[in-house]
Structures are given as C-alpha cells and as structure tokens.
Amino acid sequence: MVRKQVRMANLKKTVIRDPFWSEKQRLITDTVIPYQEKILNDEIPGVEKSHAFANFRIAAGLEEGEFYGMVFQDSDVAKWLEGVAYSLAVKPDAELEARADAVIDVIAQAQQPDGYLNTYFTIKEPEHRYQNLHECHELYCAGHMMEAAAAYYEVTGKDKLLRVMEAMADNIAAHFGPGKAFGIPGHQEIEIGLMRLYHVTGKEAYRDLAEYFLDSRGTDPEWFAKEKEKRGWTHFDLDPADTKYNQSFAPVREQTKAEGHAVRAVYMYTAMADVAAATGDEAMFHACETLWNNIVEKRMYVTGGIGSTVEGEAFSVDYDLPNDTVYAETCASIGFVFFNKQMLDITLDGKYADLMELELYNGVISGMQLDGRRFFYVNPLEVNPGISGELFGFRHVLPQRPGWYACACCPPNVVRMLTSLGKYVWSENEETVFANLFIGGEADLDKARVHMDSGYPWEGRVSYTVESKTAERFSLAIHIPAYIKEFTVTVNGGKAAYEMKKGFCYLTRSWGAGDRVELSFELPVRRVYANSAVRADAGCVALKRGPLVYCFEGRDNGEELQALRLLPESAFVPCRTEDAGLRGNLVLKGNGIRMVTSEGLYSEEPPKAEKAELTAIPYYSWGNRGLNQMRVWMLEK
Amino acid sequence: MVRKQVRMANLKKTVIRDPFWSEKQRLITDTVIPYQEKILNDEIPGVEKSHAFANFRIAAGLEEGEFYGMVFQDSDVAKWLEGVAYSLAVKPDAELEARADAVIDVIAQAQQPDGYLNTYFTIKEPEHRYQNLHECHELYCAGHMMEAAAAYYEVTGKDKLLRVMEAMADNIAAHFGPGKAFGIPGHQEIEIGLMRLYHVTGKEAYRDLAEYFLDSRGTDPEWFAKEKEKRGWTHFDLDPADTKYNQSFAPVREQTKAEGHAVRAVYMYTAMADVAAATGDEAMFHACETLWNNIVEKRMYVTGGIGSTVEGEAFSVDYDLPNDTVYAETCASIGFVFFNKQMLDITLDGKYADLMELELYNGVISGMQLDGRRFFYVNPLEVNPGISGELFGFRHVLPQRPGWYACACCPPNVVRMLTSLGKYVWSENEETVFANLFIGGEADLDKARVHMDSGYPWEGRVSYTVESKTAERFSLAIHIPAYIKEFTVTVNGGKAAYEMKKGFCYLTRSWGAGDRVELSFELPVRRVYANSAVRADAGCVALKRGPLVYCFEGRDNGEELQALRLLPESAFVPCRTEDAGLRGNLVLKGNGIRMVTSEGLYSEEPPKAEKAELTAIPYYSWGNRGLNQMRVWMLEK
C-alpha cells in the first residue's frame, strides 16, 4: 500500500555540522536572510523596489498607499518567513524572531473578516477575487504562506500564522470543491501548502482540498479559456490554450511525460506524491513514478538541472538537453528535491536519495555565489562570453550571477532548502533510523540520538555515533549513493553485518550508548557519458567525483574550451586549489590536448594536437571568478 | 585605380549547356516561372493570395478593388519580370514574352503623371509617399523594377519598362539628394537598381543617386528615428534604434564588420562595389574588401551560407556559426554571388570566383527542391525532426522545403540567379576572355566564340573550343578553383604554356578557328575542418568534393547521426547513387563507426564503437526524400 514509511525528522532536533554545508547555512543565516529582509523593506538602494511588507501594512490599514509589485508579491514575504522559521532552528535569533512575529501580526491584520488573504486583491481589485486563477497567483501565494505558517509553527511553536492560514484555507474551501465553484490554480503550490497544513493540524479537509485541486486539473483542458471568457479581463495575457505550460493538458494521473513549466511541474508532482501517500492512492503514486522516470531517464541534465527550454521555462522533448540555451532553473532543482523526498519517504528507495544528492550538490547550490550575495535562476552547462546573456536564444543564460531579481523566486527557495536540510538528512520509523545524505551533524530522534561526522563530498569517510534510547533492536539504514560500488562498514571497529536494500545499508542490532559506525569508500574521478540520443553531448564526457559534477572554466584552461580534448587514458586527480576565488574546493587536474587549427575559417589541414594541462572545478562553484567560458561536457579524443 | 576590368557578357549571346546546370535552368523555365506567374495571378488554389498583378491593374485604373498584400508586393512582379527577361534569353518563348509585355503595359499605366510608381501608396496612402523609407520599401520596390527594366531591355531590346523606371528614378532624384530631402532606404536595393539603369543608359545621374544613397547611409544613425517622429505613424513598428539591422549604424566606408540583416548587407556591398568601380572610389572599394574579409574569414558557413541568427535574419558575431539554429537565407547567398561578381570584375582575383562557385553549388541551390517545386529560405547545416521547425529557437529551421511563401523573396531570387548564369560564367576585356566558372555552354564574345564542355562538378574534366574572331593574340583565362592544387592543361593536345595569376590560368596565343583547350584535374574527397574558434564545429569534419559540400542524412545512415564518427584513416569514395530521389548525383561512401551507449541517460560505461557504412550526399540535395535528420559537420574519431 502507498503510504509514507517514515516520520519526518523534527527540524528543531537536528543540527547540521558539516565542513561543506555548515558554511552554506552560515551564508544563508548571516548574509542572505538579512539581505532579503532589507529588500522586502525597500532598504537596499539601487535594487528594484519590493514593497512586499508595505503591501501587507496597506492591506492591514496601517499605512496609506497603493499596492506595488507583481501580483504574486505576497509570496516573497511567505518565502522569507518560511526561511526565517527554518533559520531559527539552525541559528536561534530572538531579534529576528521578534521581527518575524511583527510581520505576522501585520499579516493577521491584513486578513479580511472572511479569512481571505491577498494584498493585491484586497488593495487593488477586491471585486476580482478568485476570478483569474490562471494568471493571478492567489492560490499560489496562499500555498506559500501555508508552508510558512506550518514551518513557523513547527520551529517556534507559535500558531498565529497557522491560524491565519487555516482561516484562508477555509475561505478557499468555501469557494472551491465538489458542489461549489470549479477551480484549479494557474501555478501549482496551494496543493503543497494545504498538505503542509494537513500534516501539522491533522485536518483532513485540507488534504481533501489538495486532492481536489490535483484531481480537477486537466479534467477540462479548456477550463482556463472558459475562465478567461467568463471574467472578460486579463492580467498578463497568458495564453489559456497553452495547457502544457501549467500541466492542465490531461488529468494528472494520466500524465506520462514531464511537460511545461518545470517548477509548476515538480511542485505538482510533490503534492501528488504527498496526497498519494496520505490517501493510499496507487494510481496517483504510479503517475508520480512514471513522471519521475521520464525526467530522470530522458529530460534531466547531468547536473540535475531540469527544464531545458527558456520558452515557458519548460521541459522540452526527450533527450533535448542543449547545454548553452538551457533553462535549468534553480527553483526547479529545489522542487525536484521536494518531489524526491516524498518519493523516498514512500518507497525507502535510495534512488530518490541519489537524486536529492545530485540536486543539492549541483543544480541547487550552483544557483548561489560562493559568497551568498548573488544568484542564478538559469544554470547553464556551457557559457560563452559575448554569446551567453547577449544574443538571441541565449539572453536568459547569464554568464555571471546577477544581484537580486525583481521576480525573486530562486534566492528564497535556496534559503528554505538549505536551512531545512536536517529534514532531508534524517528520517525514522518503528524499525529504522534513516541517514539519507552524507551531511554531518546530529539528530535527536525517537529511538536514538545520532551523530554523523562526514568528510563528504571531498573524502569518502563518514562515521555515525548512535546513542540508543531503547533496548530494542533497530536498524540504522545508511544511504549508499548508487555510484559507490564498494565500501567498508565497521561497527565499533569490527566488521559489521549489514543488508543492502534499495540503496540503503541496513545495520540492525541492539544499539548501545555510543556505538560507532564507520563507513569508508573510494572517491575516484568518474567519467560520465550521455546517451547517444542526446545530441548536445555527442562525443563528450563529463567528470564527476563523489556527488559533484565538475566543469571547466576558461580561467584555468585558457580560452576556446571547445578546442580542448580529454584523453581517455589520462587520469584526473583531485588537488586542493590555492585559488581564493574557489574557497578551498578540490579541483581536478589532468593532462589533455588542445586542438590547434590553421588561421582561416575553414582548412583542409587537420587540427594539430598540443599537450594541455587541464583543471576542472566543481560545477556549483563556476562563475565565481569573473566573466569567462565554462563547459561541463568536454570533447573526448 | 578601382574600375571594372572586364565587360559584362551579353546574356543573349551566352548559352548554358551543362550536365549539371542545364537541368536546373529547365526547372526554372518550365516549372518555376510558370508557377510563379500563376501565383501572381492568384490561380493556384490553396496558396495564399498574391494579388500582385491585380494591384497594378487597380493602380492603373483598369480594375476596381483594394490593394492587397505586403507593402513590398510590387517587388514580386519586378522579380518575376527580371526572371522572365533572363529566361527569354535561356529559352525564347513568344507567348511568355507577350504576357510580360502586357504586364509592362499595365505597369506603365499604373505610373503616376509625375513618374511615381508604387501600387501600395498609389492605391492606399497617396498622401504618405516617401514618408516612411524605413519600413515601406518604396525604394526597394523601385530598385527591383529597375533591375527588371534593365534586364528586359537587355534581352528583348524593348525599352518601355526602362523608360517607366527612368521616370521613376527621375521622380526619386527630384525628391532626394544634395540640396533636396535627405533619405536612405530601409532595405537597400535601389542602389543596385540605379546602377543597373546607369549601366544600361549611361546616365550619370543614376550613378550619382546610387552613390548619394550609399554615402548618406550611417551619416546620421538616428535618421530613421527622426523620420518616424516626423511622420507620426508606423507600418510594421520596426525599431528605428536597431541601426545594425539595416546597416545604418555608421557611414558605409567606415563599416568593418558584416552586421545586421544579411540580404540588406550584401545588396548594399554589391552596390558599393559597383559604385566604387564606376567612380574610382578607393575608399569605398577598400570598405568592400574589409567587409568581404570579415564574412569569409569569420562569418560564413562552410556551405557559403551567411547570416547565422534568425533574429533580424542577420549576421551574428565572429565565429558564431550554429548549425541547427542558423538562418543562412537563400537570398543572402544569392546576394553574396552578386557582391563577389562585382569584386571579381574589379580585381580579376579568382578568390571571388571561388566564392561564387561555393554559393552556386551549395548555398544557392540548396534553396530549391530537386523538382523545382518547393523552396527553402533557411538553409541549415543540421536538422533534427521533432526539434527543427518546432521548438523555440528552431521554428524557422524547416526540416523540409515548404511550398511558396507569402513573403516570396527567395524563389524569385533563385529564378533570376539561375537564368542569368551566363553573365557569371563569362567576361571579357581587351586582352582576355575570362571563363570564371566550369559551367558548360557557349559564349559569343567580341574576340571569340568560345565553347565550354564540362563534366563538373562530378568529373575534373573541362574543355574549351575557341573560335577566334581576331588575328591578334589574346588570353583565355580559366579560373582554377583554389582547392585544385594540380591540374594539366593542353592546347590542341599538346603541352601548353600558361601563367597563373590570382587563381586564373592565362593561356595567351593567337587563337585559330577551333583551338581546343583541355583541362583536367583530380577531384578527391576533401576533409574540411573549422577554425577552433567555431564552437559549433568542434571535433567535427565536413566532406567536400569539387565545389560540393556533402552532408549526411538519416535515411542513408540510420538515425542518431550524432552517434556516428568519421575515421581519419577511412577513405570516402564517390559512387553513382541508384536512389531516384537524388536524381543520379554522386554520393560518397566510406566506413565509419557508430558509438553505442548504454540505455540510461547517463552512464559511466564508455560508448562502444560499431562499424558503420556511411553515405554522404551533396548538400544541395538534402531534404528531398522525406523528413529525416541531416548533418554537414560530423564528429571525427
């Protein structure tokens, strides 16, 4: 039966203490969240006005003024609050919490007597509520605020925002559902938000409403067109006939290919898996598996990036994975982590943890500058200065991370992802404690307090200390990434019996008060080849080590990366870099060749091979040292 | 001193009798021109209405009705007439000529008392004449009709259209020029048309007006913006700030890179070279050389295609030559032939004849289906069904030739190019008869009647029979394509003394009444490599034999062309194909390998090589056998 086989870890009872991830969390708590707060308060000169807090004050009647910003401006506040909630678990901060409480007070005052909450419609078009679900993001904003409410409640125990959002959920439920108005959101998110409320409150009405929105989707592919005709006005002039864009082309259970806007898609799949587990819905779960397979087998970059076309920020067709015109939005990678976590919790299959790992170490953190100050939406696998970011077809592919965007979706998504890592690392059920990722730290679980010490991703050495709280036998299940073909595991220094099941190493015993598990494995440099159907990668190889995809930058390898060739017989070895711009990452060095051609545009003279010393850097760290060329896929001689 | 060093051959005194080109000319005279006439008469059901002849009848007051079509619809009639003129030289046809005469009668009646001729403005907006040179193509249409007038006069001796267009030229001259209104055309073409009038009539005013339009261009890059502001209306909403698009960003003599819309660019360069030669303008000629070098050294496909981006159908930046998002408009290749012919006539340098040859055998005729019934505007070097013509960035790259377009520029350009080949093959001056191309036939020149018999491009065998008309010594100068490194030449079977100068083999003697020159050379299959700065061609090789670029189609080589590898050591040999769809072309056959990958999207297993028998077909013949993949550049192992 489809159900979640694990309990979510309580974020407050986890700590990340990891040589790799702790620094990223520090960037988030110390740099990104304060910066984001200033943005929302319009305190950063030169950055486009947000007005997002002000909109709530105006809607609450605390301030005079007009609504300003995108129709989904409220979601920026929601995402900030969700990030703040998690960050308070990572790093308690009474002043920050007090400011968040104050924001929540304003939100509560902005709520209308009937529970409705949305500053755009409250201030600007109160007569148009719920008339333009296609374009106007009302349900989307509500979904994000529900996520924030659940998170804030989980971490702080304060339920003010939770009650606000329950009232809003009730308002939505009063409008939409069987026997009431038909409705589906233009941008899926409310389904996730409602499921978060359901998990926190246990109120099945929220689960049922989430299920309603999912099950209604695609039952009438012309519904957005009808909605438009009925209301007679438009906000963005979105084409309602483009039903692939928002996954309303078919009932969700019948969808077999990942289509349309990638973030909408993976948010929807996340909710589908959550609902499937909550209701035991086999058909819904099967659709999730089919869609996951389509992504992972045919529509995903080697970095985990998804959504290969800028048109609609969308999935393209199978095997169409251009490296230089790619979209691969940071948010889509984050949403795919959400989806994989749901699938992992249902199946206990490590293949989903593998994908979480791939995304976290590559597609997610490539979105953030190493100093936490600039962000990518688009995560290309090839950039060429003078082309990328400048020419037709490439304008969206910025070769360097810009500052905060007017449409600020990705940075806050990175914030909530990285501050809630503890939930992804650990989970638990009656028989087993699961360690899903090699991210060091501690978790205070029901059966045990577990400590993980990890040298990952640089070293293949991870140890666990288990302080059991029970006399009963239970398992510690350690996810072994699929690329690790051999490993050794010891318990208290001695050879340990274990069982491998779906990518997890199960160690089952009566645990004492400080049993130590040591896991070690090699981290060779691996060469990865794409399926021959992927035109963009033909003749090419990519390098990986551990979970990290590597790439080549012009700065280390000279210009014209396309003229370089990797040699099949030449080994790459990891070296600590002295380049301060890379902040101590391990880089890979090896010998290759540079093909030198004659000067003309075309020549009958074959290119000559010259020796070249090559350096690859972790993909997530590209674009941190100024404008230069970058490639993940390199031609192999 | 810059001047033309040869006289233009009289088209009426040349005949093409060539195993390769005669068939193409037959397609034009027997299929394309009649079809085009039916289109212009709105006699083809299912094809978008042209109304081009009707517009003239309405403007002439012979018929009631409204103008219909593009603002430049008149140019379709002009191009048809120019093509008809040349075709009457190729294949006299009294009925066709009578119909053309009748069209010219209507055109004459459509001309306004002051000489003005343009059906759009005459019928629709008489008050807006000459107010929107940026968008409205008045001068463009006039230029094409001038070309038609000159061609019709040259071939038929009838001067009615010539007089009409002289009057129109006088009308333009009365409006624009020093001391009158300032003006430059939004789409260059009037300059070519005026120079054609000048060459036919000898009236220097036309040359001066052409020079005026060229010299005025770019002197005020904001002029189109000022023009727009002054008139206060727009036709297409073209952005006047995009001065690169129409080459008005700088004075033409100061332009060093080929920028903007490729057809506009090469039409302008053609006129620049023509004017430079007519006025002895060294600076103008130098600009032509600089722009030519930029194209040939940095901005041209191996097929001769120019204009690598669909945005503005334009040149991109140096070395940016994507094969699958290419534009490479057929018209641009034809325009580049025009430009090269001008440069050849000035310099007698065979490098320009090499480019004419490259374009004619590849970029020009790839535009036309082998049966003459369908046409490409865009000439890609890679197509992938399901992507090309369908997805964002690729929609303009049709994988199969469609029928006639609403904007019918390319087919008529192919018509006029192929029916006027004789002018490109032969030229003459006091000392020399020039044979610029290996295209068999005859030319009745001043000094001699020359007959050429050619097995080109399939065989390296060309012979000439010279029937001298003079007792004086003169040279027969035969252009030897640059790729031919060795050849033998005999006169009357004996070894002949010759002198090589700038790619021409000069045979100087007293010619008799039937002296026979025989030229022979090998036509090996050549491998061509692109400069390493061309990212799109990295690791790849292209095949050529003689002037022909070859390509690979899925039909002959199985799908996934990107999985195939050419082997450096494996020879390709020419074979006569039995595939009726290729009409007896020579194809190239050789051994290669197919890289077979494991089934997943990414794998650590290196691809395995399987032997593969490969077949390449001439590039111009691609897309004649149904929808399938195509590539010019193939990865080399």
Short mmCIF file of C-alpha atoms in Angstrom, two decimals, chain B residues 301-443:
data_model
loop_
_atom_site.label_atom_id
_atom_site.label_comp_id
_atom_site.label_asym_id
_atom_site.label_seq_id
_atom_site.Cartn_x
_atom_site.Cartn_y
_atom_site.Cartn_z
CA TYR B 301 29.18 28.69 -43.09
CA VAL B 302 31.17 26.08 -44.96
CA THR B 303 28.25 25.93 -47.39
CA GLY B 304 28.61 29.63 -48.11
CA GLY B 305 25.54 30.38 -46.00
CA ILE B 306 25.61 33.80 -44.37
CA GLY B 307 23.51 35.29 -41.58
CA SER B 308 23.69 32.93 -38.64
CA THR B 309 20.83 34.21 -36.49
CA VAL B 310 17.11 34.30 -37.11
CA GLU B 311 16.84 37.49 -35.07
CA GLY B 312 16.84 40.05 -37.83
CA GLU B 313 17.87 37.32 -40.31
CA ALA B 314 21.26 38.67 -39.51
CA PHE B 315 24.94 38.22 -39.13
CA SER B 316 25.88 37.33 -35.59
CA VAL B 317 29.34 37.78 -34.05
CA ASP B 318 32.62 36.39 -35.34
CA TYR B 319 32.81 32.60 -35.33
CA ASP B 320 29.24 32.22 -34.08
CA LEU B 321 28.03 29.72 -36.65
CA PRO B 322 25.47 27.41 -35.08
CA ASN B 323 24.44 24.68 -37.49
CA ASP B 324 20.96 23.99 -36.19
CA THR B 325 19.65 27.49 -35.39
CA VAL B 326 21.27 29.04 -38.45
CA TYR B 327 19.48 31.37 -40.82
CA ALA B 328 21.66 31.31 -43.98
CA GLU B 329 18.92 32.64 -46.21
CA THR B 330 18.98 31.54 -49.83
CA CYS B 331 18.65 35.20 -50.86
CA ALA B 332 21.73 36.11 -48.84
CA SER B 333 23.79 33.53 -50.70
CA ILE B 334 22.48 34.89 -53.98
CA GLY B 335 23.27 38.44 -52.89
CA PHE B 336 26.75 37.32 -51.98
CA VAL B 337 27.19 35.98 -55.54
CA PHE B 338 26.25 39.46 -56.79
CA PHE B 339 28.83 41.05 -54.49
CA ASN B 340 31.52 38.58 -55.47
CA LYS B 341 30.86 39.17 -59.16
CA GLN B 342 31.37 42.89 -58.67
CA MET B 343 34.61 42.26 -56.78
CA LEU B 344 35.82 39.79 -59.40
CA ASP B 345 35.18 42.26 -62.20
CA ILE B 346 37.23 44.88 -60.38
CA THR B 347 40.12 42.70 -59.22
CA LEU B 348 40.22 39.75 -61.61
CA ASP B 349 41.04 37.80 -58.48
CA GLY B 350 39.87 34.20 -58.55
CA LYS B 351 39.13 34.20 -54.83
CA TYR B 352 35.89 35.95 -55.67
CA ALA B 353 35.08 33.36 -58.33
CA ASP B 354 35.74 30.69 -55.68
CA LEU B 355 33.05 32.24 -53.53
CA MET B 356 30.61 32.48 -56.44
CA GLU B 357 31.23 28.79 -57.06
CA LEU B 358 30.80 27.88 -53.39
CA GLU B 359 27.49 29.72 -53.23
CA LEU B 360 26.11 28.48 -56.53
CA TYR B 361 26.78 24.79 -55.86
CA ASN B 362 25.74 24.87 -52.23
CA GLY B 363 24.05 27.82 -50.53
CA VAL B 364 22.02 28.91 -53.56
CA ILE B 365 20.66 25.67 -54.99
CA SER B 366 20.06 24.08 -51.60
CA GLY B 367 17.17 26.55 -51.57
CA MET B 368 15.33 24.64 -54.28
CA GLN B 369 13.82 21.15 -54.20
CA LEU B 370 15.33 18.92 -56.91
CA ASP B 371 11.98 19.02 -58.68
CA GLY B 372 11.83 22.83 -58.59
CA ARG B 373 8.54 22.82 -56.72
CA ARG B 374 9.47 23.77 -53.19
CA PHE B 375 11.93 26.22 -51.64
CA PHE B 376 13.94 26.87 -48.51
CA TYR B 377 14.55 30.35 -47.16
CA VAL B 378 16.67 28.98 -44.35
CA ASN B 379 19.48 26.59 -45.17
CA PRO B 380 20.54 24.75 -42.05
CA LEU B 381 23.60 22.57 -41.68
CA GLU B 382 21.86 20.34 -39.19
CA VAL B 383 18.22 19.37 -38.84
CA ASN B 384 16.60 17.15 -36.31
CA PRO B 385 12.99 16.09 -36.80
CA GLY B 386 10.88 16.97 -33.77
CA ILE B 387 13.17 19.88 -32.97
CA SER B 388 13.81 21.76 -36.21
CA GLY B 389 10.79 23.75 -37.28
CA GLU B 390 9.02 23.01 -34.00
CA LEU B 391 10.76 24.17 -30.84
CA PHE B 392 11.71 27.63 -29.63
CA GLY B 393 14.85 28.84 -31.36
CA PHE B 394 14.38 26.27 -34.13
CA ARG B 395 10.96 27.21 -35.51
CA HIS B 396 12.45 28.96 -38.52
CA VAL B 397 14.60 25.96 -39.43
CA LEU B 398 12.19 23.90 -41.50
CA PRO B 399 13.29 20.29 -41.95
CA GLN B 400 11.58 20.05 -45.35
CA ARG B 401 11.09 22.63 -48.08
CA PRO B 402 7.62 24.17 -47.92
CA GLY B 403 5.67 25.49 -50.86
CA TRP B 404 5.56 29.11 -51.97
CA TYR B 405 5.74 31.63 -49.13
CA ALA B 406 3.54 34.64 -48.60
CA CYS B 407 6.75 36.69 -48.44
CA ALA B 408 8.08 35.33 -51.72
CA CYS B 409 11.64 36.60 -51.82
CA CYS B 410 13.79 33.51 -52.20
CA PRO B 411 12.19 31.58 -55.08
CA PRO B 412 12.26 34.56 -57.49
CA ASN B 413 15.83 35.26 -56.46
CA VAL B 414 16.76 31.68 -57.37
CA VAL B 415 14.98 32.23 -60.68
CA ARG B 416 16.95 35.32 -61.62
CA MET B 417 20.22 33.81 -60.43
CA LEU B 418 19.94 30.60 -62.39
CA THR B 419 18.59 32.14 -65.57
CA SER B 420 21.41 34.67 -65.70
CA LEU B 421 24.27 32.25 -65.12
CA GLY B 422 25.85 33.12 -68.45
CA LYS B 423 26.76 36.56 -67.10
CA TYR B 424 28.70 34.96 -64.26
CA VAL B 425 30.50 32.37 -66.36
CA TRP B 426 31.96 34.65 -68.99
CA SER B 427 33.54 38.06 -69.19
CA GLU B 428 35.95 39.79 -71.45
CA ASN B 429 38.28 42.73 -71.81
CA GLU B 430 40.72 43.97 -74.43
CA GLU B 431 43.34 41.34 -73.70
CA THR B 432 41.48 38.43 -72.25
CA VAL B 433 38.45 36.18 -72.35
CA PHE B 434 37.58 35.01 -68.85
CA ALA B 435 35.96 31.70 -68.00
CA ASN B 436 35.05 32.21 -64.36
CA LEU B 437 33.16 29.01 -63.68
CA PHE B 438 33.22 25.47 -65.01
CA ILE B 439 29.72 25.70 -66.40
CA GLY B 440 29.49 24.31 -69.90
CA GLY B 441 27.97 26.12 -72.84
CA GLU B 442 28.83 28.79 -75.31
CA ALA B 443 29.56 32.47 -75.39
#
